[in-house]
Short mmCIF file of C-alpha atoms in Angstrom, two decimals:
data_model
loop_
_atom_site.label_atom_id
_atom_site.label_comp_id
_atom_site.label_asym_id
_atom_site.label_seq_id
_atom_site.Cartn_x
_atom_site.Cartn_y
_atom_site.Cartn_z
CA UNK A 1 90.95 5.85 44.77
CA UNK A 2 89.42 3.37 42.33
CA UNK A 3 86.45 5.65 42.03
CA UNK A 4 88.48 8.53 40.61
CA UNK A 5 89.78 6.31 37.83
CA UNK A 6 86.29 5.06 36.96
CA UNK A 7 84.92 8.59 37.05
CA UNK A 8 87.59 10.01 34.75
CA UNK A 9 87.13 7.07 32.41
CA UNK A 10 83.39 7.78 32.27
CA UNK A 11 83.94 11.51 32.00
CA UNK A 12 85.96 11.54 28.80
CA UNK A 13 83.47 9.20 27.11
CA UNK A 14 80.59 11.47 28.11
CA UNK A 15 82.58 14.49 26.91
CA UNK A 16 83.23 12.84 23.54
CA UNK A 17 79.61 11.81 23.06
CA UNK A 18 78.50 15.23 24.28
CA UNK A 19 80.70 17.06 21.79
CA UNK A 20 79.61 14.79 18.96
CA UNK A 21 75.87 14.96 19.63
CA UNK A 22 75.42 17.97 21.90
CA UNK A 23 77.61 20.34 19.90
CA UNK A 24 77.78 18.52 16.55
CA UNK A 25 74.05 18.32 15.88
CA UNK A 26 73.38 22.00 16.73
CA UNK A 27 76.26 22.94 14.43
CA UNK A 28 74.67 20.95 11.57
CA UNK A 29 71.40 22.69 12.43
CA UNK A 30 73.15 26.07 12.19
CA UNK A 31 74.57 25.10 8.78
CA UNK A 32 71.03 24.17 7.75
CA UNK A 33 69.81 27.63 8.70
CA UNK A 34 72.74 29.21 6.83
CA UNK A 35 71.85 27.15 3.73
CA UNK A 36 68.23 28.25 3.78
CA UNK A 37 69.29 31.86 4.13
CA UNK A 38 71.73 31.45 1.25
CA UNK A 39 68.99 29.88 -0.90
CA UNK A 40 66.87 33.03 -0.54
CA UNK A 41 69.64 35.55 -0.98
CA UNK A 42 71.01 37.28 -4.04
CA UNK A 43 67.76 37.55 -5.99
CA UNK A 44 68.26 34.24 -7.85
CA UNK A 45 66.62 30.97 -6.88
CA UNK A 46 69.10 28.53 -5.35
CA UNK A 47 67.25 25.24 -4.87
CA UNK A 48 70.50 23.54 -3.86
CA UNK A 49 70.62 25.64 -0.69
CA UNK A 50 67.10 24.59 0.21
CA UNK A 51 67.84 20.91 -0.44
CA UNK A 52 71.04 21.04 1.58
CA UNK A 53 69.32 22.91 4.41
CA UNK A 54 66.47 20.44 4.76
CA UNK A 55 68.92 17.56 4.38
CA UNK A 56 70.88 18.85 7.36
CA UNK A 57 67.67 19.31 9.38
CA UNK A 58 66.79 15.69 8.60
CA UNK A 59 70.14 14.51 10.04
CA UNK A 60 69.48 16.53 13.20
CA UNK A 61 65.97 15.03 13.51
CA UNK A 62 67.48 11.53 13.17
CA UNK A 63 69.77 12.41 16.06
CA UNK A 64 66.81 13.52 18.17
CA UNK A 65 64.93 10.32 17.30
CA UNK A 66 67.96 8.35 18.46
CA UNK A 67 67.76 10.21 21.77
CA UNK A 68 64.04 9.42 22.16
CA UNK A 69 64.65 5.76 21.25
CA UNK A 70 67.30 5.62 23.92
CA UNK A 71 65.01 7.09 26.60
CA UNK A 72 62.17 4.72 25.71
CA UNK A 73 64.45 1.67 25.49
CA UNK A 74 65.99 2.43 28.88
CA UNK A 75 62.54 2.80 30.40
CA UNK A 76 61.63 -0.67 29.19
CA UNK A 77 64.82 -2.17 30.60
CA UNK A 78 66.61 -2.35 27.26
CA UNK A 79 69.82 -0.73 26.11
CA UNK A 80 71.03 0.70 22.83
CA UNK A 81 73.99 -1.11 21.33
CA UNK A 82 76.34 0.53 18.83
CA UNK A 83 78.32 -2.59 18.15
CA UNK A 84 77.07 -2.78 14.53
CA UNK A 85 77.74 0.97 14.13
CA UNK A 86 74.02 1.59 13.53
CA UNK A 87 72.10 1.45 16.82
CA UNK A 88 70.20 -1.68 17.80
CA UNK A 89 68.03 -2.32 20.85
CA UNK A 90 69.35 -5.12 23.05
CA UNK A 91 68.44 -6.46 26.51
CA UNK A 92 70.27 -4.77 29.34
CA UNK A 93 72.95 -6.87 31.00
CA UNK B 1 44.39 1.27 60.75
CA UNK B 2 47.32 0.10 62.80
CA UNK B 3 50.11 2.38 63.93
CA UNK B 4 52.47 0.88 61.36
CA UNK B 5 50.14 1.62 58.49
CA UNK B 6 49.77 5.24 59.58
CA UNK B 7 53.57 5.60 59.56
CA UNK B 8 53.67 3.97 56.13
CA UNK B 9 51.03 6.40 54.86
CA UNK B 10 53.11 9.33 56.17
CA UNK B 11 56.18 7.98 54.33
CA UNK B 12 54.23 7.62 51.07
CA UNK B 13 52.76 11.13 51.31
CA UNK B 14 56.19 12.58 52.15
CA UNK B 15 57.80 10.74 49.24
CA UNK B 16 55.17 12.11 46.86
CA UNK B 17 55.75 15.58 48.29
CA UNK B 18 59.46 15.16 47.57
CA UNK B 19 58.63 14.07 44.02
CA UNK B 20 56.51 17.21 43.65
CA UNK B 21 59.37 19.49 44.83
CA UNK B 22 61.67 17.54 42.50
CA UNK B 23 59.35 18.54 39.67
CA UNK B 24 59.18 22.28 40.26
CA UNK B 25 62.80 22.52 41.34
CA UNK B 26 63.88 21.09 37.99
CA UNK B 27 61.49 22.78 35.54
CA UNK B 28 64.26 25.30 34.99
CA UNK B 29 66.71 22.66 33.80
CA UNK B 30 64.66 22.04 30.69
CA UNK B 31 62.78 25.26 30.17
CA UNK B 32 64.69 28.24 31.64
CA UNK B 33 66.51 29.10 28.42
CA UNK B 34 63.43 28.48 26.29
CA UNK B 35 61.43 30.88 28.45
CA UNK B 36 64.22 33.48 28.63
CA UNK B 37 64.58 33.67 24.84
CA UNK B 38 60.77 33.72 24.45
CA UNK B 39 60.85 30.67 22.19
CA UNK B 40 57.82 29.55 24.20
CA UNK B 41 55.51 31.55 26.43
CA UNK B 42 56.18 30.77 30.12
CA UNK B 43 52.89 28.93 30.68
CA UNK B 44 53.23 26.93 27.46
CA UNK B 45 56.78 25.93 28.36
CA UNK B 46 55.89 24.56 31.80
CA UNK B 47 52.83 22.78 30.40
CA UNK B 48 54.93 21.08 27.72
CA UNK B 49 57.62 20.15 30.23
CA UNK B 50 55.04 18.81 32.70
CA UNK B 51 53.38 16.70 30.02
CA UNK B 52 56.72 15.24 28.88
CA UNK B 53 57.68 14.48 32.49
CA UNK B 54 54.38 12.61 32.84
CA UNK B 55 55.03 10.60 29.69
CA UNK B 56 58.63 10.01 30.76
CA UNK B 57 57.59 8.76 34.18
CA UNK B 58 55.26 6.18 32.63
CA UNK B 59 58.04 5.05 30.32
CA UNK B 60 60.08 3.82 33.26
CA UNK B 61 58.73 0.30 33.18
CA UNK B 62 61.79 -1.16 34.84
CA UNK B 63 62.24 0.70 38.08
CA UNK B 64 65.49 0.69 39.98
CA UNK B 65 64.35 -0.50 43.39
CA UNK B 66 67.94 -0.32 44.55
CA UNK B 67 68.14 3.47 44.24
CA UNK B 68 69.34 3.99 47.82
CA UNK B 69 72.16 1.43 47.48
CA UNK B 70 74.37 4.01 45.81
CA UNK B 71 74.76 5.91 49.08
CA UNK B 72 73.45 3.98 52.09
CA UNK B 73 73.31 0.38 53.24
CA UNK B 74 69.67 -0.12 54.12
CA UNK B 75 68.88 -2.54 51.29
CA UNK B 76 70.26 -5.85 50.08
CA UNK B 77 71.57 -6.01 46.54
CA UNK B 78 68.29 -7.52 45.29
CA UNK B 79 66.31 -4.55 46.59
CA UNK B 80 64.83 -6.07 49.73
CA UNK B 81 65.42 -4.14 52.94
CA UNK B 82 68.08 -5.34 55.39
CA UNK B 83 66.51 -7.87 57.75
CA UNK B 84 67.82 -6.07 60.84
CA UNK B 85 65.80 -2.97 59.93
CA UNK B 86 62.44 -4.66 59.45
CA UNK B 87 62.38 -6.81 62.57
CA UNK B 88 59.71 -4.65 64.20
CA UNK B 89 57.28 -4.20 61.33
CA UNK B 90 59.72 -2.06 59.38
CA UNK B 91 59.51 0.94 61.68
CA UNK B 92 63.31 1.43 61.89
CA UNK B 93 63.63 1.60 58.12
CA UNK B 94 60.49 3.71 57.71
CA UNK B 95 61.82 6.32 60.15
CA UNK B 96 65.13 6.57 58.24
CA UNK B 97 63.28 7.02 54.95
CA UNK B 98 60.83 9.53 56.42
CA UNK B 99 63.57 11.62 58.04
CA UNK B 100 65.70 11.45 54.89
CA UNK B 101 62.83 12.59 52.67
CA UNK B 102 62.02 15.40 55.08
CA UNK B 103 65.64 16.58 54.91
CA UNK B 104 65.54 16.53 51.11
CA UNK B 105 62.24 18.43 50.92
CA UNK B 106 63.24 21.13 53.39
CA UNK B 107 66.50 21.80 51.54
CA UNK B 108 64.68 21.84 48.18
CA UNK B 109 62.17 24.38 49.51
CA UNK B 110 64.87 26.56 51.04
CA UNK B 111 66.95 26.69 47.85
CA UNK B 112 63.78 27.36 45.85
CA UNK B 113 63.06 30.33 48.13
CA UNK B 114 66.53 31.66 47.32
CA UNK B 115 66.04 30.86 43.63
CA UNK B 116 69.05 28.58 43.54
CA UNK B 117 69.11 25.61 41.17
CA UNK B 118 70.51 22.96 43.51
CA UNK B 119 70.33 19.27 42.75
CA UNK B 120 67.21 17.42 43.90
CA UNK B 121 69.00 14.11 43.84
CA UNK B 122 71.73 15.53 46.07
CA UNK B 123 69.04 16.74 48.46
CA UNK B 124 67.43 13.29 48.54
CA UNK B 125 70.73 11.47 48.94
CA UNK B 126 71.92 14.00 51.53
CA UNK B 127 68.77 13.54 53.59
CA UNK B 128 69.05 9.75 53.42
CA UNK B 129 72.75 9.82 54.31
CA UNK B 130 72.10 12.09 57.31
CA UNK B 131 69.22 9.98 58.59
CA UNK B 132 71.29 6.81 58.10
CA UNK B 133 74.30 8.19 59.97
CA UNK B 134 72.01 9.20 62.82
CA UNK B 135 70.25 5.84 62.81
CA UNK B 136 72.99 3.35 61.96
CA UNK B 137 76.27 5.23 62.37
CA UNK B 138 79.02 6.01 59.83
CA UNK B 139 79.26 2.38 58.79
CA UNK B 140 75.69 2.53 57.47
CA UNK B 141 76.84 4.77 54.62
CA UNK B 142 78.27 3.42 51.39
CA UNK B 143 81.10 5.97 51.12
CA UNK B 144 83.36 4.51 48.47
CA UNK B 145 81.72 1.39 47.02
CA UNK B 146 83.69 -1.86 46.86
CA UNK B 147 86.17 -0.70 44.25
CA UNK B 148 84.73 -2.81 41.42
CA UNK B 149 82.80 0.02 39.78
CA UNK B 150 81.87 3.66 40.17
CA UNK B 151 79.88 3.51 43.41
CA UNK B 152 79.23 5.02 46.81
CA UNK B 153 78.87 8.63 47.89
CA UNK B 154 82.19 9.51 46.28
CA UNK B 155 81.61 7.68 43.00
CA UNK B 156 77.89 8.26 42.45
CA UNK B 157 77.48 11.70 43.96
CA UNK B 158 80.64 13.72 44.61
CA UNK B 159 82.81 13.01 41.57
CA UNK B 160 79.98 13.33 39.01
CA UNK B 161 78.96 16.59 40.68
CA UNK B 162 82.40 18.03 40.03
CA UNK B 163 82.82 16.60 36.53
CA UNK B 164 79.37 16.90 34.96
CA UNK B 165 78.98 20.72 34.99
CA UNK B 166 82.45 21.04 33.49
CA UNK B 167 81.67 18.54 30.72
CA UNK B 168 78.32 20.16 29.93
CA UNK B 169 79.94 23.59 30.06
CA UNK B 170 82.66 22.65 27.58
CA UNK B 171 80.14 21.10 25.17
CA UNK B 172 77.87 24.15 25.34
CA UNK B 173 80.81 26.54 24.99
CA UNK B 174 82.09 24.79 21.86
CA UNK B 175 78.58 24.52 20.39
CA UNK B 176 77.70 28.15 21.06
CA UNK B 177 80.96 29.48 19.71
CA UNK B 178 80.78 27.53 16.43
CA UNK B 179 77.08 28.28 15.90
CA UNK B 180 77.69 31.97 16.31
CA UNK B 181 80.51 31.79 13.78
CA UNK B 182 78.29 29.99 11.28
CA UNK B 183 75.25 32.20 11.59
CA UNK B 184 77.03 35.54 12.06
CA UNK B 185 75.51 38.20 9.85
CA UNK B 186 72.33 36.29 9.00
CA UNK B 187 69.01 38.11 9.21
CA UNK B 188 67.13 37.54 12.46
CA UNK B 189 64.16 36.05 10.60
CA UNK B 190 66.27 33.00 9.75
CA UNK B 191 68.10 32.56 13.03
CA UNK B 192 65.33 33.36 15.50
CA UNK B 193 62.73 31.17 13.84
CA UNK B 194 65.16 28.31 13.29
CA UNK B 195 66.68 28.31 16.72
CA UNK B 196 63.26 28.59 18.30
CA UNK B 197 62.44 25.12 17.00
CA UNK B 198 65.89 23.86 17.92
CA UNK B 199 65.35 25.03 21.47
CA UNK B 200 61.88 23.52 21.78
CA UNK B 201 63.16 20.18 20.50
CA UNK B 202 66.18 19.99 22.77
CA UNK B 203 64.26 21.24 25.84
CA UNK B 204 61.64 18.55 25.21
CA UNK B 205 64.31 15.87 25.19
CA UNK B 206 65.62 17.09 28.54
CA UNK B 207 62.08 17.05 30.00
CA UNK B 208 61.42 13.53 28.80
CA UNK B 209 64.72 12.24 30.16
CA UNK B 210 64.03 13.98 33.46
CA UNK B 211 60.66 12.24 33.80
CA UNK B 212 62.16 8.80 33.24
CA UNK B 213 65.13 9.35 35.56
CA UNK B 214 63.80 11.31 38.50
CA UNK B 215 60.28 9.93 38.99
CA UNK B 216 61.92 6.50 39.21
CA UNK B 217 63.80 7.45 42.33
CA UNK B 218 60.62 8.21 44.26
CA UNK B 219 58.94 5.09 42.89
CA UNK B 220 61.88 3.07 44.21
CA UNK B 221 61.76 4.71 47.64
CA UNK B 222 57.99 4.19 48.06
CA UNK B 223 58.23 0.57 46.97
CA UNK B 224 61.08 0.03 49.45
CA UNK B 225 58.85 1.39 52.23
CA UNK B 226 56.00 -0.90 51.15
CA UNK B 227 58.31 -3.92 51.22
CA UNK B 228 59.66 -2.92 54.64
CA UNK B 229 56.18 -2.80 56.11
CA UNK B 230 55.21 -6.08 54.49
CA UNK B 231 52.65 -4.60 52.10
CA UNK B 232 54.52 -5.61 48.94
CA UNK B 233 56.89 -8.48 48.20
CA UNK B 234 57.70 -8.36 44.48
CA UNK B 235 61.18 -6.91 43.90
CA UNK B 236 60.82 -7.06 40.11
CA UNK B 237 57.77 -4.83 39.78
CA UNK B 238 56.24 -1.88 41.54
CA UNK B 239 52.55 -1.36 42.36
CA UNK B 240 50.74 0.42 39.53
CA UNK B 241 49.26 3.04 41.84
CA UNK B 242 52.79 4.01 42.94
CA UNK B 243 53.75 4.65 39.34
CA UNK B 244 50.62 6.70 38.66
CA UNK B 245 51.00 8.73 41.85
CA UNK B 246 54.70 9.47 41.25
CA UNK B 247 54.16 10.36 37.61
CA UNK B 248 51.36 12.78 38.53
CA UNK B 249 53.32 14.31 41.40
CA UNK B 250 56.40 15.11 39.32
CA UNK B 251 54.31 16.32 36.36
CA UNK B 252 52.19 18.62 38.55
CA UNK B 253 55.32 19.94 40.23
CA UNK B 254 56.90 20.65 36.87
CA UNK B 255 53.73 22.34 35.62
CA UNK B 256 53.59 24.54 38.70
CA UNK B 257 57.04 25.74 37.63
CA UNK B 258 59.77 26.79 40.01
CA UNK B 259 59.65 30.36 38.68
CA UNK B 260 62.30 31.61 41.07
CA UNK B 261 64.79 29.09 39.77
CA UNK B 262 63.74 29.52 36.14
CA UNK B 263 64.44 33.21 36.57
CA UNK B 264 67.93 32.67 38.00
CA UNK B 265 68.93 30.16 35.36
CA UNK B 266 67.29 31.94 32.42
CA UNK B 267 67.94 35.58 33.25
CA UNK B 268 70.34 35.76 36.19
CA UNK B 269 73.35 33.74 35.15
CA UNK B 270 73.82 34.98 31.59
CA UNK B 271 71.74 36.84 29.03
CA UNK B 272 70.68 34.20 26.59
CA UNK B 273 70.25 34.58 22.83
CA UNK B 274 68.23 31.97 20.89
CA UNK B 275 71.25 30.25 19.33
CA UNK B 276 72.88 30.07 22.72
CA UNK B 277 69.72 28.60 24.24
CA UNK B 278 69.72 25.84 21.67
CA UNK B 279 73.40 25.08 22.20
CA UNK B 280 72.95 24.97 25.99
CA UNK B 281 69.88 22.76 25.82
CA UNK B 282 71.40 20.38 23.26
CA UNK B 283 74.49 20.06 25.41
CA UNK B 284 72.32 19.20 28.42
CA UNK B 285 70.30 16.64 26.48
CA UNK B 286 73.37 14.97 24.98
CA UNK B 287 75.34 14.88 28.24
CA UNK B 288 72.39 13.55 30.25
CA UNK B 289 71.58 10.83 27.73
CA UNK B 290 75.20 9.86 27.08
CA UNK B 291 76.01 9.56 30.76
CA UNK B 292 72.92 7.55 31.56
CA UNK B 293 73.87 5.28 28.64
CA UNK B 294 77.36 4.87 30.10
CA UNK B 295 76.11 4.39 33.67
CA UNK B 296 77.70 7.64 34.83
CA UNK B 297 75.29 9.02 37.45
CA UNK B 298 74.79 12.74 37.39
CA UNK B 299 72.39 15.46 38.36
CA UNK B 300 70.25 17.12 35.68
CA UNK B 301 70.62 20.39 37.55
CA UNK B 302 74.41 20.40 37.47
CA UNK B 303 74.41 19.60 33.78
CA UNK B 304 71.84 22.27 32.90
CA UNK B 305 73.64 24.95 34.90
CA UNK B 306 77.02 24.00 33.44
CA UNK B 307 75.51 24.23 29.96
CA UNK B 308 74.03 27.68 30.51
CA UNK B 309 77.32 28.91 31.94
CA UNK B 310 79.26 27.41 29.01
CA UNK B 311 76.93 29.00 26.48
CA UNK B 312 77.53 32.34 28.19
CA UNK B 313 81.27 31.94 27.85
CA UNK B 314 80.95 30.81 24.23
CA UNK B 315 78.88 33.65 22.83
CA UNK B 316 81.03 36.55 21.80
CA UNK B 317 80.05 39.56 23.86
CA UNK B 318 77.87 37.69 26.34
CA UNK B 319 78.30 38.47 30.00
CA UNK B 320 78.36 35.93 32.80
CA UNK B 321 77.26 37.11 36.24
CA UNK B 322 79.91 35.38 38.29
CA UNK B 323 78.36 36.49 41.53
CA UNK B 324 75.22 34.49 40.72
CA UNK B 325 77.35 31.56 39.58
CA UNK B 326 79.30 31.71 42.84
CA UNK B 327 76.13 31.60 44.93
CA UNK B 328 74.95 28.63 42.91
CA UNK B 329 78.16 26.70 43.34
CA UNK B 330 78.11 27.39 47.07
CA UNK B 331 74.59 25.96 47.18
CA UNK B 332 75.79 22.83 45.38
CA UNK B 333 78.62 22.35 47.84
CA UNK B 334 76.40 22.54 50.88
CA UNK B 335 73.34 20.71 49.50
CA UNK B 336 74.52 17.25 50.53
CA UNK B 337 75.69 18.13 54.07
CA UNK B 338 72.82 20.56 54.70
CA UNK B 339 70.11 18.09 53.69
CA UNK B 340 72.06 15.52 55.69
CA UNK B 341 71.99 17.60 58.87
CA UNK B 342 68.23 18.16 58.51
CA UNK B 343 67.72 14.45 57.83
CA UNK B 344 69.78 13.51 60.89
CA UNK B 345 67.93 16.00 63.11
CA UNK B 346 64.59 14.70 61.91
CA UNK B 347 65.65 11.15 62.64
CA UNK B 348 66.83 12.18 66.12
CA UNK B 349 63.54 13.88 66.91
CA UNK B 350 61.49 11.00 65.54
CA UNK B 351 63.57 8.43 67.40
CA UNK B 352 63.53 10.34 70.69
CA UNK B 353 59.75 10.58 70.73
CA UNK B 354 59.42 7.16 69.19
CA UNK B 355 56.73 5.20 67.40
CA UNK B 356 53.76 6.77 65.71
CA UNK B 357 54.05 10.00 67.70
CA UNK B 358 57.66 10.42 66.54
CA UNK B 359 56.71 10.02 62.88
CA UNK B 360 53.79 12.43 63.31
CA UNK B 361 56.06 15.07 64.87
CA UNK B 362 58.56 14.74 62.00
CA UNK B 363 55.73 15.14 59.53
CA UNK B 364 54.30 18.13 61.40
CA UNK B 365 57.72 19.82 61.46
CA UNK B 366 58.00 19.27 57.73
CA UNK B 367 54.59 20.83 57.09
CA UNK B 368 55.44 23.78 59.35
CA UNK B 369 58.72 24.37 57.49
CA UNK B 370 56.95 24.19 54.14
CA UNK B 371 54.29 26.68 55.21
CA UNK B 372 56.94 29.05 56.59
CA UNK B 373 58.92 28.97 53.35
CA UNK B 374 55.78 29.51 51.30
CA UNK B 375 54.67 32.49 53.40
CA UNK B 376 58.15 34.02 53.13
CA UNK B 377 58.07 33.55 49.34
CA UNK B 378 54.83 35.56 49.10
CA UNK B 379 56.69 38.70 50.16
CA UNK B 380 58.40 38.86 46.77
CA UNK B 381 56.45 36.52 44.50
CA UNK B 382 57.91 35.46 41.18
CA UNK B 383 55.63 33.88 38.62
CA UNK B 384 55.01 33.62 34.90
CA UNK B 385 54.19 37.36 34.85
CA UNK B 386 57.60 38.62 35.96
CA UNK B 387 59.95 35.71 35.31
CA UNK B 388 61.55 37.48 32.34
CA UNK B 389 61.97 40.95 33.86
CA UNK B 390 65.43 42.44 33.59
CA UNK B 391 67.63 40.86 36.21
CA UNK B 392 69.48 43.89 37.52
CA UNK B 393 66.53 46.27 37.56
CA UNK B 394 63.91 43.92 38.97
CA UNK B 395 66.12 42.78 41.80
CA UNK B 396 66.00 46.25 43.32
CA UNK B 397 68.54 49.05 43.30
CA UNK B 398 70.40 47.74 46.32
CA UNK B 399 70.91 44.34 44.73
CA UNK B 400 71.75 45.82 41.34
CA UNK B 401 74.47 47.97 42.88
CA UNK B 402 75.93 44.98 44.67
CA UNK B 403 75.85 42.96 41.46
CA UNK B 404 77.52 45.74 39.50
CA UNK B 405 80.20 46.12 42.14
CA UNK B 406 80.86 42.41 42.26
CA UNK B 407 80.98 42.03 38.50
CA UNK B 408 83.13 44.93 37.48
CA UNK B 409 86.52 43.51 38.46
CA UNK B 410 85.85 39.99 37.28
CA UNK B 411 84.27 40.64 33.88
CA UNK B 412 85.03 37.51 31.88
CA UNK B 413 87.34 37.33 28.91
CA UNK B 414 84.71 36.59 26.21
CA UNK B 415 83.82 40.27 26.12
CA UNK B 416 87.05 40.80 24.23
CA UNK B 417 86.22 38.25 21.53
CA UNK B 418 84.14 40.51 19.38
CA UNK B 419 81.74 38.98 16.91
CA UNK B 420 82.22 39.31 13.18
CA UNK B 421 78.73 40.71 13.05
#
């Protein structure tokens, strides 16, 4: 059963990436919404809440852009490499 | 026109028809939650998804011509068909492809009629496997790969089908649970508006990824048929008209919207709140993209369904209709063998009659089955007008009673995790 080993190896990587991006980004988004709500509450202006909120939204949008880059790169026969931590587009092996 | 070119034309038309069913069968994967939470109006949602599928399909510049190699042995590793199958103008290979596609389409239509989100790629692979077993015997199927990588029916189809809904479900469950903790007690004007955009964004990503992944499969199959009949020789590129035709077919299918399936996934499985919809859709997008990055083949449908189920388990107080989930899982289990049996039968009929007449009979049977399913669906039509009706009420008193009876003893644990709000 070589296949089972390969599948489990792939599965935990997908789970990790899924938790990081698929649950992590929505959680940041939720914090962003919470910040905006906090900025408006209590009758006093809280610009920090607004800044923090939009900052968090920006991180989420970067994540989405990464996803789109990946789709486009794959379509053109390229791959995304994370070997320099920040993603770079490389030819597919 | 020679006989061979008529058979080829039938294969191309059937492949495009499969691509079309692939489109409407999978609209739900991207848009069911968005429609159910009213983040987008039904018509707007399917139009957006269709458009993104079209764009996605055109983005697949490098097409995997070797798409069938994962499950059957009808191609060499460079994408050209096996020489033994093209000795007589490609008719042996064309019949396998035609019968396989017919098996996939018929199963897709049948599950659509029942409103079950089954995997289109399983239907296609099942049909091809069945037709190959009938045509070439058990040895014609790539069951387990060669042990050097995740491959074969087991590695590319069965194992991912078991693992991917679980992974997506866990991610969605965790996401939903944390999001509800964070936003508990906030006014609806913040959450609803915010999560609406979150849902639209994540659903769009799923649509785009779907267009690039799934349209490719049909492009590969059509190009394989063209090579088999000697009408195309380049294994590095595909004819431009094939790309245009496949992109349009999947986009039109998506735009048509498989309303029956959207209804099951959006309203039937769990009742979805906006935050939950975003968590489910983000989980789907992340799992689909991560696995395609890691070369882990999976079905968009299994991921999307797992996500919706997970988001139902993660939201405090949400209810999962396990009876619907059970029906769905049953459909997944039998998709591969059922499409396989139809594919094998179609091959048998086509082979028995033989030649052009055989291919024409297979095609005619396919059309007859499609018309029958469509007529049956008209008895209880579901469309953009009633897709969001209450599940238990709209399904009729008899069904509602059965659902209530089936659910009562197995009400899931999350009901006991009461929200802080």
